[in-house]
Coordinates of C-alpha atoms and ligand atoms in Angstrom, one line a residue:
X1 CA 206.2 203.2 69.8
X2 CA 204.4 200.1 68.9
X3 CA 206.1 197.9 71.2
X4 CA 205.1 200.7 74.1
X5 CA 201.9 201.1 72.6
X6 CA 200.8 197.3 72.6
X7 CA 202.3 197.4 76.1
X8 CA 199.5 199.7 77.5
X9 CA 196.7 198.1 75.7
X10 CA 197.5 194.8 77.7
X11 CA 198.2 197.1 80.7
X12 CA 195.2 198.9 80.3
X13 CA 193.1 195.7 80.5
X14 CA 194.9 194.3 83.4
X15 CA 194.5 197.7 85.1
X16 CA 191.2 197.7 84.9
X17 CA 190.2 195.0 86.7
X18 CA 192.5 196.8 89.8
X19 CA 191.0 199.8 89.4
X20 CA 187.6 198.6 89.8
X21 CA 189.0 198.4 93.3
X22 CA 190.7 201.7 93.3
X23 CA 190.5 205.6 94.4
X24 CA 193.0 207.8 93.1
X25 CA 194.5 210.7 94.9
X26 CA 192.7 213.6 95.2
X27 CA 190.1 212.8 93.0
X28 CA 186.7 212.8 94.5
X29 CA 188.0 214.1 97.5
X30 CA 185.6 217.5 96.8
X31 CA 189.3 219.5 95.0
X32 CA 189.0 221.7 92.2
X33 CA 191.9 221.1 90.1
X34 CA 193.7 223.3 87.3
X35 CA 192.4 222.6 84.1
X36 CA 194.4 220.4 81.5
X37 CA 194.2 217.7 78.0
X38 CA 190.8 215.3 79.1
X39 CA 191.7 211.7 80.6
X40 CA 190.8 208.7 78.8
X41 CA 189.8 206.3 81.2
X42 CA 192.5 203.9 83.1
X43 CA 195.3 205.4 80.5
X44 CA 194.6 209.5 81.9
X45 CA 197.0 211.3 78.7
X46 CA 199.2 209.1 78.5
X47 CA 198.5 209.0 74.9
X48 CA 198.7 212.9 74.9
X49 CA 202.3 212.5 76.1
X50 CA 205.6 211.7 75.0
X51 CA 207.1 209.2 77.4
X52 CA 210.4 209.7 75.5
X53 CA 210.6 213.6 75.4
X54 CA 207.6 214.3 78.4
X55 CA 209.7 218.3 78.3
X56 CA 208.8 218.4 75.0
X57 CA 204.8 217.4 75.5
X58 CA 204.9 219.1 79.2
X59 CA 206.0 223.0 77.3
X60 CA 203.3 222.1 74.4
X61 CA 200.4 221.8 77.0
X62 CA 201.7 225.1 78.6
X63 CA 201.0 227.1 75.5
X64 CA 197.9 225.8 75.6
X65 CA 196.6 225.3 79.5
X66 CA 199.0 228.3 81.2
X67 CA 201.8 227.8 83.9
X68 CA 199.0 225.7 85.8
X69 CA 197.3 222.3 84.5
X70 CA 196.4 218.8 85.4
X71 CA 197.7 215.9 83.7
X72 CA 196.7 212.4 84.5
X73 CA 199.7 209.6 84.0
X74 CA 197.1 206.5 84.6
X75 CA 194.6 207.4 87.0
X76 CA 195.9 209.3 89.1
X77 CA 195.9 213.4 88.4
X78 CA 199.2 215.3 89.0
X79 CA 198.8 219.3 88.7
X80 CA 202.0 220.7 86.7
X81 CA 203.2 223.7 87.9
X82 CA 205.6 226.4 84.8
X83 CA 207.9 228.8 84.8
X84 CA 210.0 230.5 88.4
X85 CA 206.7 232.6 89.3
X86 CA 204.3 229.8 89.8
X87 CA 206.9 227.7 90.5
X88 CA 207.9 230.4 93.5
X89 CA 204.5 230.7 94.4
X90 CA 204.3 227.4 95.9
X91 CA 207.4 225.8 96.6
X92 CA 208.6 229.1 98.6
X93 CA 205.9 231.4 99.2
X94 CA 203.4 227.9 100.6
X95 CA 206.6 226.0 101.1
X96 CA 205.2 224.2 104.4
X97 CA 201.6 222.4 102.1
X98 CA 204.3 221.9 99.1
X99 CA 207.0 220.7 101.6
X100 CA 205.1 216.4 100.5
X101 CA 206.9 214.2 98.6
X102 CA 205.2 212.2 96.0
X103 CA 205.5 208.1 95.4
X104 CA 207.9 207.2 92.7
X105 CA 206.7 203.0 92.9
X106 CA 210.4 202.2 91.7
X107 CA 211.8 203.7 94.5
X108 CA 209.1 203.9 97.3
X109 CA 208.4 200.1 96.9
X110 CA 212.5 199.4 98.1
X111 CA 212.7 202.7 100.7
X112 CA 209.2 201.6 102.3
X113 CA 208.9 205.4 103.7
X114 CA 212.7 205.3 105.2
X115 CA 215.6 207.4 104.2
X116 CA 215.1 211.2 103.1
X117 CA 214.3 210.9 99.6
X118 CA 211.2 209.7 100.0
X119 CA 209.8 209.9 103.6
X120 CA 206.9 212.7 104.9
X121 CA 206.2 215.0 108.3
X122 CA 208.5 214.5 111.0
X123 CA 210.0 211.4 110.1
X124 CA 211.6 213.8 106.8
X125 CA 212.6 216.7 108.8
X126 CA 214.7 214.7 111.3
X127 CA 216.5 212.9 108.9
X128 CA 217.2 215.6 106.8
X129 CA 218.5 218.3 110.1
X130 CA 221.1 215.4 110.5
X131 CA 221.8 215.0 107.1
X132 CA 222.6 218.4 106.8
X133 CA 224.4 218.8 110.2
X134 CA 226.6 216.0 109.4
X135 CA 227.4 217.1 106.0
X136 CA 228.8 220.2 106.7
X137 CA 230.4 218.8 110.0
X138 CA 232.6 216.6 107.5
X139 CA 233.2 220.1 105.5
X140 CA 235.3 221.0 108.2
X141 CA 236.9 218.1 109.5
X142 CA 240.1 216.3 109.9
X143 CA 239.9 216.4 105.8
X144 CA 237.7 219.0 104.7
X145 CA 235.5 217.7 101.7
X146 CA 237.0 220.4 99.5
X147 CA 240.5 218.6 99.9
X148 CA 239.2 215.6 98.9
X149 CA 237.3 216.4 95.6
X150 CA 240.8 217.6 94.6
X151 CA 242.4 214.6 95.6
X152 CA 239.9 212.9 93.7
X153 CA 239.9 215.5 90.7
X154 CA 244.2 215.0 91.0
X155 CA 243.5 211.1 90.6
X156 CA 241.2 211.6 87.7
X157 CA 243.6 213.5 85.5
X158 CA 246.5 211.1 85.9
X159 CA 243.4 208.6 84.9
X160 CA 242.5 210.4 82.1
X161 CA 246.5 211.3 81.5
X162 CA 246.9 206.8 81.3
X163 CA 244.8 207.5 77.5
X164 CA 247.5 209.1 76.2
X165 CA 245.0 211.2 73.8
X166 CA 243.1 208.0 72.4
X167 CA 239.0 208.4 72.3
X168 CA 237.4 207.6 75.2
X169 CA 234.2 207.2 76.8
X170 CA 234.5 209.7 80.1
X171 CA 231.3 207.3 81.9
X172 CA 233.3 205.5 83.9
X173 CA 236.5 207.5 85.3
X174 CA 233.5 209.8 85.8
X175 CA 231.5 207.8 87.3
X176 CA 234.0 206.8 90.1
X177 CA 235.5 210.4 91.2
X178 CA 231.8 211.5 91.7
X179 CA 230.8 208.0 93.4
X180 CA 234.2 208.0 95.7
X181 CA 233.4 211.5 96.6
X182 CA 230.2 210.3 98.8
X183 CA 232.0 207.4 99.4
X184 CA 234.3 208.7 101.5
X185 CA 232.0 210.7 103.2
X186 CA 229.6 207.8 103.9
X187 CA 232.1 205.8 104.6
X188 CA 235.6 207.2 105.5
X189 CA 237.7 206.9 102.4
X190 CA 237.9 206.8 99.3
X191 CA 238.3 203.5 96.7
X192 CA 240.8 202.6 94.1
X193 CA 239.0 202.5 90.2
X194 CA 239.8 198.9 90.6
X195 CA 238.7 198.1 93.7
X196 CA 236.5 195.4 93.2
X197 CA 234.1 196.1 96.3
X198 CA 234.1 199.9 94.0
X199 CA 233.7 198.3 90.9
X200 CA 230.4 196.1 92.3
X201 CA 228.9 200.0 93.7
X202 CA 229.4 202.0 90.5
X203 CA 228.1 199.3 88.7
X204 CA 225.1 198.7 90.4
X205 CA 224.0 202.6 91.3
X206 CA 225.4 202.7 87.2
X207 CA 222.2 199.7 85.7
X208 CA 219.8 200.8 88.3
X209 CA 219.9 204.2 86.8
X210 CA 219.5 203.2 83.0
X211 CA 216.7 200.6 83.8
X212 CA 215.4 204.1 86.5
X213 CA 215.1 205.8 83.8
X214 CA 214.2 203.3 80.6
X215 CA 210.5 203.0 79.3
X216 CA 209.3 199.6 81.1
X217 CA 210.1 202.3 84.9
X218 CA 208.3 204.3 83.1
X219 CA 205.3 202.2 82.9
X220 CA 206.3 200.7 86.4
X221 CA 206.0 204.2 87.9
X222 CA 202.0 204.8 86.6
X223 CA 201.2 200.8 86.7
X224 CA 203.5 199.7 89.5
X225 CA 200.6 196.9 90.8
X226 CA 200.0 195.7 87.9
X227 CA 204.4 196.3 86.5
X228 CA 204.7 194.4 89.8
X229 CA 203.8 191.1 88.5
X230 CA 204.7 190.9 85.2
X231 CA 208.3 189.3 84.3
X232 CA 210.5 191.9 82.1
X233 CA 213.9 194.2 82.6
X234 CA 212.3 195.9 85.7
X235 CA 212.7 192.7 87.4
X236 CA 216.5 193.6 87.8
X237 CA 215.9 197.5 89.5
X238 CA 214.7 195.3 92.1
X239 CA 217.3 192.6 92.2
X240 CA 220.3 195.3 92.7
X241 CA 218.6 197.0 95.2
X242 CA 218.7 194.1 97.7
X243 CA 222.5 193.9 96.6
X244 CA 223.2 197.6 97.2
X245 CA 221.2 197.0 100.8
X246 CA 223.6 193.9 101.9
X247 CA 226.9 196.2 100.1
X248 CA 226.0 199.3 102.5
X249 CA 225.0 196.8 105.5
X250 CA 228.3 194.6 104.9
X251 CA 230.0 198.2 105.4
X252 CA 228.2 199.2 108.2
X253 CA 228.5 196.0 110.2
X254 CA 232.5 196.9 109.6
X255 CA 231.7 200.1 111.5
X256 CA 230.1 198.9 114.4
X257 CA 232.7 196.2 115.1
X258 CA 235.7 199.2 114.9
X259 CA 233.3 202.1 116.2
X260 CA 235.0 204.8 118.3
X261 CA 231.9 206.8 120.0
X262 CA 234.5 209.9 120.8
X263 CA 236.6 209.9 117.2
X264 CA 233.1 210.1 114.8
X265 CA 235.3 209.3 111.4
X266 CA 232.4 209.5 109.1
X267 CA 228.7 209.6 108.0
X268 CA 227.3 206.1 109.3
X269 CA 230.2 206.5 112.7
X270 CA 228.4 209.3 112.9
X271 CA 224.5 207.7 112.7
X272 CA 225.5 204.6 114.4
X273 CA 226.2 206.9 117.6
X274 CA 222.9 209.0 117.4
X275 CA 220.7 205.2 117.1
X276 CA 222.8 204.8 121.1
X277 CA 221.9 207.6 121.8
X278 CA 218.0 207.4 120.6
X279 CA 218.2 203.3 122.0
X280 CA 215.7 203.7 124.9
X281 CA 213.3 206.3 122.0
X282 CA 210.5 203.6 121.0
X283 CA 209.9 206.7 118.1
X284 CA 213.1 207.4 116.8
X285 CA 213.5 207.7 113.5
X286 CA 217.2 206.4 114.0
X287 CA 217.6 202.6 113.9
X288 CA 219.3 200.2 111.0
X289 CA 216.8 200.4 107.7
X290 CA 216.7 204.2 108.1
X291 CA 220.1 204.0 107.9
X292 CA 220.9 201.6 105.2
X293 CA 218.4 203.5 103.1
X294 CA 219.3 207.0 104.0
X295 CA 222.8 205.8 103.1
X296 CA 221.2 204.8 99.7
X297 CA 219.1 207.8 98.9
X298 CA 222.3 209.7 99.5
X299 CA 224.5 207.6 97.1
X300 CA 221.5 207.9 94.3
X301 CA 220.4 211.5 94.2
X302 CA 224.0 212.6 94.2
X303 CA 225.6 210.5 91.4
X304 CA 223.4 210.4 88.3
X305 CA 223.0 213.7 88.7
X306 CA 227.0 215.2 89.0
X307 CA 227.9 213.2 86.8
X308 CA 225.3 213.7 83.9
X309 CA 226.3 217.7 84.4
X310 CA 230.1 216.7 84.2
X311 CA 229.1 214.9 81.0
X312 CA 227.6 217.9 79.7
X313 CA 229.4 219.6 80.7
X314 CA 232.6 218.0 78.7
X315 CA 230.6 217.8 76.0
X316 CA 230.1 221.9 75.6
X317 CA 233.0 222.8 75.6
X318 CA 233.7 221.0 72.4
X319 CA 231.1 222.3 70.3
X320 CA 232.7 225.7 71.9
X321 CA 236.3 225.3 71.8
X322 CA 235.8 229.3 71.9
X323 CA 234.7 229.2 75.2
X324 CA 236.7 226.5 76.2
X325 CA 240.4 228.9 75.1
X326 CA 238.4 231.7 76.8
X327 CA 238.0 228.7 80.2
X328 CA 241.7 228.1 80.4
X329 CA 242.8 231.5 79.3
X330 CA 241.0 232.6 82.3
X331 CA 242.5 229.4 84.8
X332 CA 245.8 229.6 83.6
X333 CA 246.5 233.2 84.5
X334 CA 244.8 232.8 87.9
X335 CA 245.2 229.2 89.2
X336 CA 248.8 228.7 86.6
X337 CA 249.6 225.0 86.3
X338 CA 251.1 224.1 90.1
X339 CA 248.6 223.6 92.3
X340 CA 245.0 222.3 92.3
X341 CA 242.0 224.9 91.6
X342 CA 240.2 226.2 95.2
X343 CA 236.7 227.1 96.0
X344 CA 238.7 230.2 97.0
X345 CA 238.9 230.9 93.2
X346 CA 236.0 230.9 92.4
X347 CA 235.1 234.4 92.2
X348 CA 238.4 235.5 90.3
X349 CA 237.0 233.4 87.7
X350 CA 233.8 235.0 86.7
X351 CA 233.7 233.6 83.0
X352 CA 234.4 230.1 84.4
X353 CA 231.4 230.0 87.0
X354 CA 229.2 232.0 84.1
X355 CA 230.4 229.3 82.3
X356 CA 229.0 226.4 84.9
X357 CA 226.5 228.1 85.7
X358 CA 225.3 227.6 81.6
X359 CA 226.1 224.0 81.6
X360 CA 224.1 223.4 84.9
X361 CA 220.9 225.6 83.0
X362 CA 221.1 224.3 79.0
X363 CA 222.0 220.2 81.1
X364 CA 218.7 220.6 83.5
X365 CA 219.4 217.1 84.3
X366 CA 216.4 217.1 86.5
X367 CA 213.1 218.4 83.8
X368 CA 211.0 217.9 86.3
X369 CA 212.0 218.8 89.5
X370 CA 211.5 216.1 92.9
X371 CA 208.1 214.7 92.4
X372 CA 205.6 216.9 95.4
X373 CA 202.4 216.4 96.4
X374 CA 200.8 219.0 99.0
X375 CA 200.8 217.9 102.6
X376 CA 196.8 220.0 103.2
X377 CA 194.3 220.9 101.5
X378 CA 196.3 223.7 99.5
X379 CA 194.3 226.7 97.5
X380 CA 196.5 228.2 94.5
X381 CA 195.7 229.9 92.3
X382 CA 192.5 230.3 92.3
X383 CA 191.5 225.9 92.8
X384 CA 191.6 223.2 95.0
X385 CA 194.4 220.6 95.4
X386 CA 193.1 217.9 98.2
X387 CA 195.4 216.5 100.2
X388 CA 197.9 213.8 98.8
X389 CA 197.9 215.8 95.4
X390 CA 200.6 214.9 93.4
X391 CA 203.1 218.2 91.9
X392 CA 205.1 218.6 89.2
X393 CA 207.8 221.1 89.4
X394 CA 208.5 221.4 86.1
X395 CA 212.1 223.4 86.1
X396 CA 212.5 223.5 82.7
X397 CA 210.2 225.9 82.0
X398 CA 211.7 227.2 84.3
X399 CA 214.9 227.8 82.4
X400 CA 213.8 228.0 79.3
X401 CA 211.9 230.5 79.2
X402 CA 212.0 233.4 77.2
X403 CA 211.0 236.2 80.2
X404 CA 213.8 235.0 82.1
X405 CA 216.3 234.6 79.6
X406 CA 216.7 236.0 76.4
X407 CA 216.9 233.0 74.5
X408 CA 216.8 230.1 76.4
X409 CA 217.8 227.3 73.7
X410 CA 221.0 229.0 73.5
X411 CA 224.0 229.0 75.2
X412 CA 225.5 231.4 76.7
X413 CA 227.0 232.3 79.3
X414 CA 226.2 236.1 79.4
X415 CA 223.1 234.9 80.8
X416 CA 225.3 234.9 84.3
X417 CA 227.1 237.6 83.4
X418 CA 226.8 241.5 83.7
X419 CA 228.0 244.5 81.5
X420 CA 231.6 244.7 83.2
X421 CA 232.0 240.7 83.0
X422 CA 231.8 239.9 86.2
X423 CA 229.5 236.8 87.6
X424 CA 226.0 237.3 88.6
X425 CA 223.1 234.7 90.0
X426 CA 220.2 234.7 88.3
X427 CA 217.1 234.2 90.0
X428 CA 215.8 231.7 87.2
X429 CA 218.3 229.5 88.3
X430 CA 217.1 226.6 89.9
X431 CA 218.8 223.2 89.2
X432 CA 218.5 222.0 92.6
X433 CA 214.7 223.0 93.3
X434 CA 213.7 226.3 95.7
X435 CA 211.7 225.3 98.8
X436 CA 211.6 223.1 101.8
X437 CA 212.9 220.0 99.5
X438 CA 215.5 222.0 98.4
X439 CA 218.4 219.5 97.5
X440 CA 219.9 219.3 100.4
X441 CA 223.4 218.0 98.8
X442 CA 223.8 221.8 96.6
X443 CA 226.6 222.6 98.1
X444 CA 228.7 219.9 97.6
X445 CA 227.4 219.7 93.8
X446 CA 228.4 223.2 93.7
X447 CA 231.9 222.5 94.3
X448 CA 232.3 219.7 92.6
X449 CA 231.3 220.5 89.1
X450 CA 233.8 223.5 90.2
X451 CA 236.6 221.2 91.4
X452 CA 236.7 218.5 88.8
X453 CA 235.9 220.4 85.5
X454 CA 238.4 223.3 86.4
X455 CA 241.4 220.4 87.2
X456 CA 239.9 218.9 83.5
X457 CA 240.6 222.4 81.6
X458 CA 243.7 223.2 83.5
X459 CA 245.4 220.2 82.3
X460 CA 243.8 219.0 79.0
X461 CA 242.6 220.5 75.8
X462 CA 239.6 218.7 75.3
X463 CA 239.1 217.4 72.3
X464 CA 235.8 215.8 70.5
X465 CA 236.0 212.8 67.5
X466 CA 233.6 214.4 65.6
X467 CA 233.8 218.0 64.2
X468 CA 232.2 220.6 67.3
X469 CA 229.1 221.4 64.8
X470 CA 227.9 218.1 65.3
X471 CA 228.0 217.8 69.0
X472 CA 224.0 216.9 69.8
X473 CA 223.5 218.9 73.3
X474 CA 219.6 217.4 72.9
X475 CA 219.9 214.5 75.7
X476 CA 218.7 210.7 75.0
X477 CA 215.7 210.6 76.6
X478 CA 214.1 213.2 79.0
X479 CA 211.6 212.1 81.7
X480 CA 212.8 212.1 85.0
X481 CA 216.4 212.8 84.5
X482 CA 218.3 214.5 81.6
X483 CA 221.0 212.0 79.8
X484 CA 223.5 213.1 77.7
X485 CA 224.2 210.9 74.4
X486 CA 227.1 208.6 74.5
X487 CA 230.5 210.0 73.5
X488 CA 233.9 209.8 72.7
X489 CA 236.5 212.7 73.8
X490 CA 240.5 212.7 73.8
X491 CA 242.3 214.3 76.6
X492 CA 245.2 215.8 75.3
X493 CA 247.9 216.9 77.8
X494 CA 248.9 221.1 77.8
Ligands
HEM1 C1 224.2 217.9 90.1 C2 224.1 217.7 91.2 C3 222.8 218.0 91.5 C4 221.8 218.7 90.7 C5 221.0 219.2 89.9 C6 220.5 217.8 92.0 C7 219.0 218.0 92.2 C8 218.1 218.0 93.0 C9 216.5 218.2 93.2 C10 215.9 218.9 91.5 C11 216.3 218.1 93.8 C12 215.0 217.9 93.8 C13 214.0 219.1 94.9 C14 212.3 219.0 95.1 O1 212.3 218.1 95.7 O2 212.1 219.8 95.3 C15 217.4 217.2 95.0 C16 216.5 216.8 95.9 C17 218.5 216.0 96.9 N1 219.2 215.7 96.6 FE1 219.8 216.4 94.9 N2 221.3 217.0 93.2 C18 222.3 217.2 92.9 C19 223.5 216.8 93.4 C20 223.0 215.6 94.7 C21 224.1 215.4 95.8 C22 225.9 215.6 95.3 C23 223.6 215.3 96.7 C24 224.2 214.2 98.7 C25 225.5 214.8 99.0 C26 222.3 215.9 96.4 C27 221.2 215.0 97.4 C28 220.1 215.2 97.5 C29 218.5 214.9 97.9 C30 219.3 214.0 100.4 C31 218.1 214.9 97.8 C32 216.2 215.2 98.6 C33 215.9 216.3 99.4 C34 214.8 216.1 100.0 O3 213.5 214.6 99.6 O4 214.6 216.5 101.2 N3 222.4 215.5 96.0 N4 218.1 217.1 94.0

């Protein structure tokens, strides 16, 4: 904390000069924001928040200010929405107003408003609709998405088998498996785990996810104009982005050379065809940078989230060996050991389904949800949020709410089972968000988590190298993403 306090002090001095020329969003525009802790000039509420545990800080503020309150990160106000009812009233009942995406400087600096994740208005609607449709079509194409995931799960099992039950950190292999699914949809095929090109891609994505969750990046997020000019490890992120852009452009070029309009092979082909169709339209949203950023966004949104969920899943299965035994028994009875689990099996595996939902609730991999803004002046809970006000749909407050889950801090698959042991969906289960910006990869992610975890339990007993009671489920740091603590495990063949 000492070094970050020193950096903050330095930033405070630098920023004070810049802020003389700058007016914060949502300020001085006639709005009436919800109450919250009194902000200090320039740094806002930074000293009242623990950057290493934002979830805890925001939970504590909820106790004091209720389900809607305002915090200031630097000079920017953010309205925090807590609990299912409030999040739903905003993102669903007033969905259009709350569908704006706020800036996330470390990424918007790179995307320049192109792609899906950080675009707004008509561009966002058109690109999102295109991506949803194309992902769906590839799910029904020659080889279904389910088959691609099953194939990848078999490769993952094979690689783990080669470890001969020696302790291994699964992060690398899981990154490869998860990245390969999105590669296969975007680029038409999977890569071998030793392919140099693929390893470069996985390495860049992993390195960026590490940088994005660092304290430097939190500072960049709050003081972008100052941090942009300062040396430091955050600059690596931008170097990596350039390499990623180059990588994607290369793939696009290869596709352009072999494109057959009658047989689009993958997402890139579909996008290139759309670019051709719309080449006379001066207002088209289908152009080269838009393609590059859309592909980047899908990789970015798909890999960390799914990988962290799977890693939390393995940790949980090892911490609760009795749960692992029950899941194995269920899989063994319904699927057996000679064929791959399929999505159709899910209805016959209610305990496994409940366990996976509980893993996602506890893992809570995007605790603060996606950053939103209001698209016009918006009345909400008796306040007036001016157009452009930043909004945090605090998903953790939904998943850890005693009014929804009887003991929310405890891991308990029965949260998703009824008295007869059948699976039941819980309205307050929203790890993919809700409303117009809901995760567009939800169907794909749910398939992946189910097929990967069931394949692992079908083939291996997952055993920790430390006693189960010593396994720590609290994440390393909780800011925009929740990352499980690094761990090693033994995959003991069944
Ligand atoms: C366990 C896995 C995943 C989780 C927990 C997750 C969660 C989320 C959340 C919370 C959001 C923000 C919603 C909001 O702004 O209100 C989001 C957005 C998004 N996700 Fe996912 N996601 C996962 C996997 C994926 C996958 C596999 C893909 C790609 C195929 C994907 C693509 C996206 C995109 C493009 C957006 C932005 C949507 C928009 O701005 O309209 N996600 N996701």
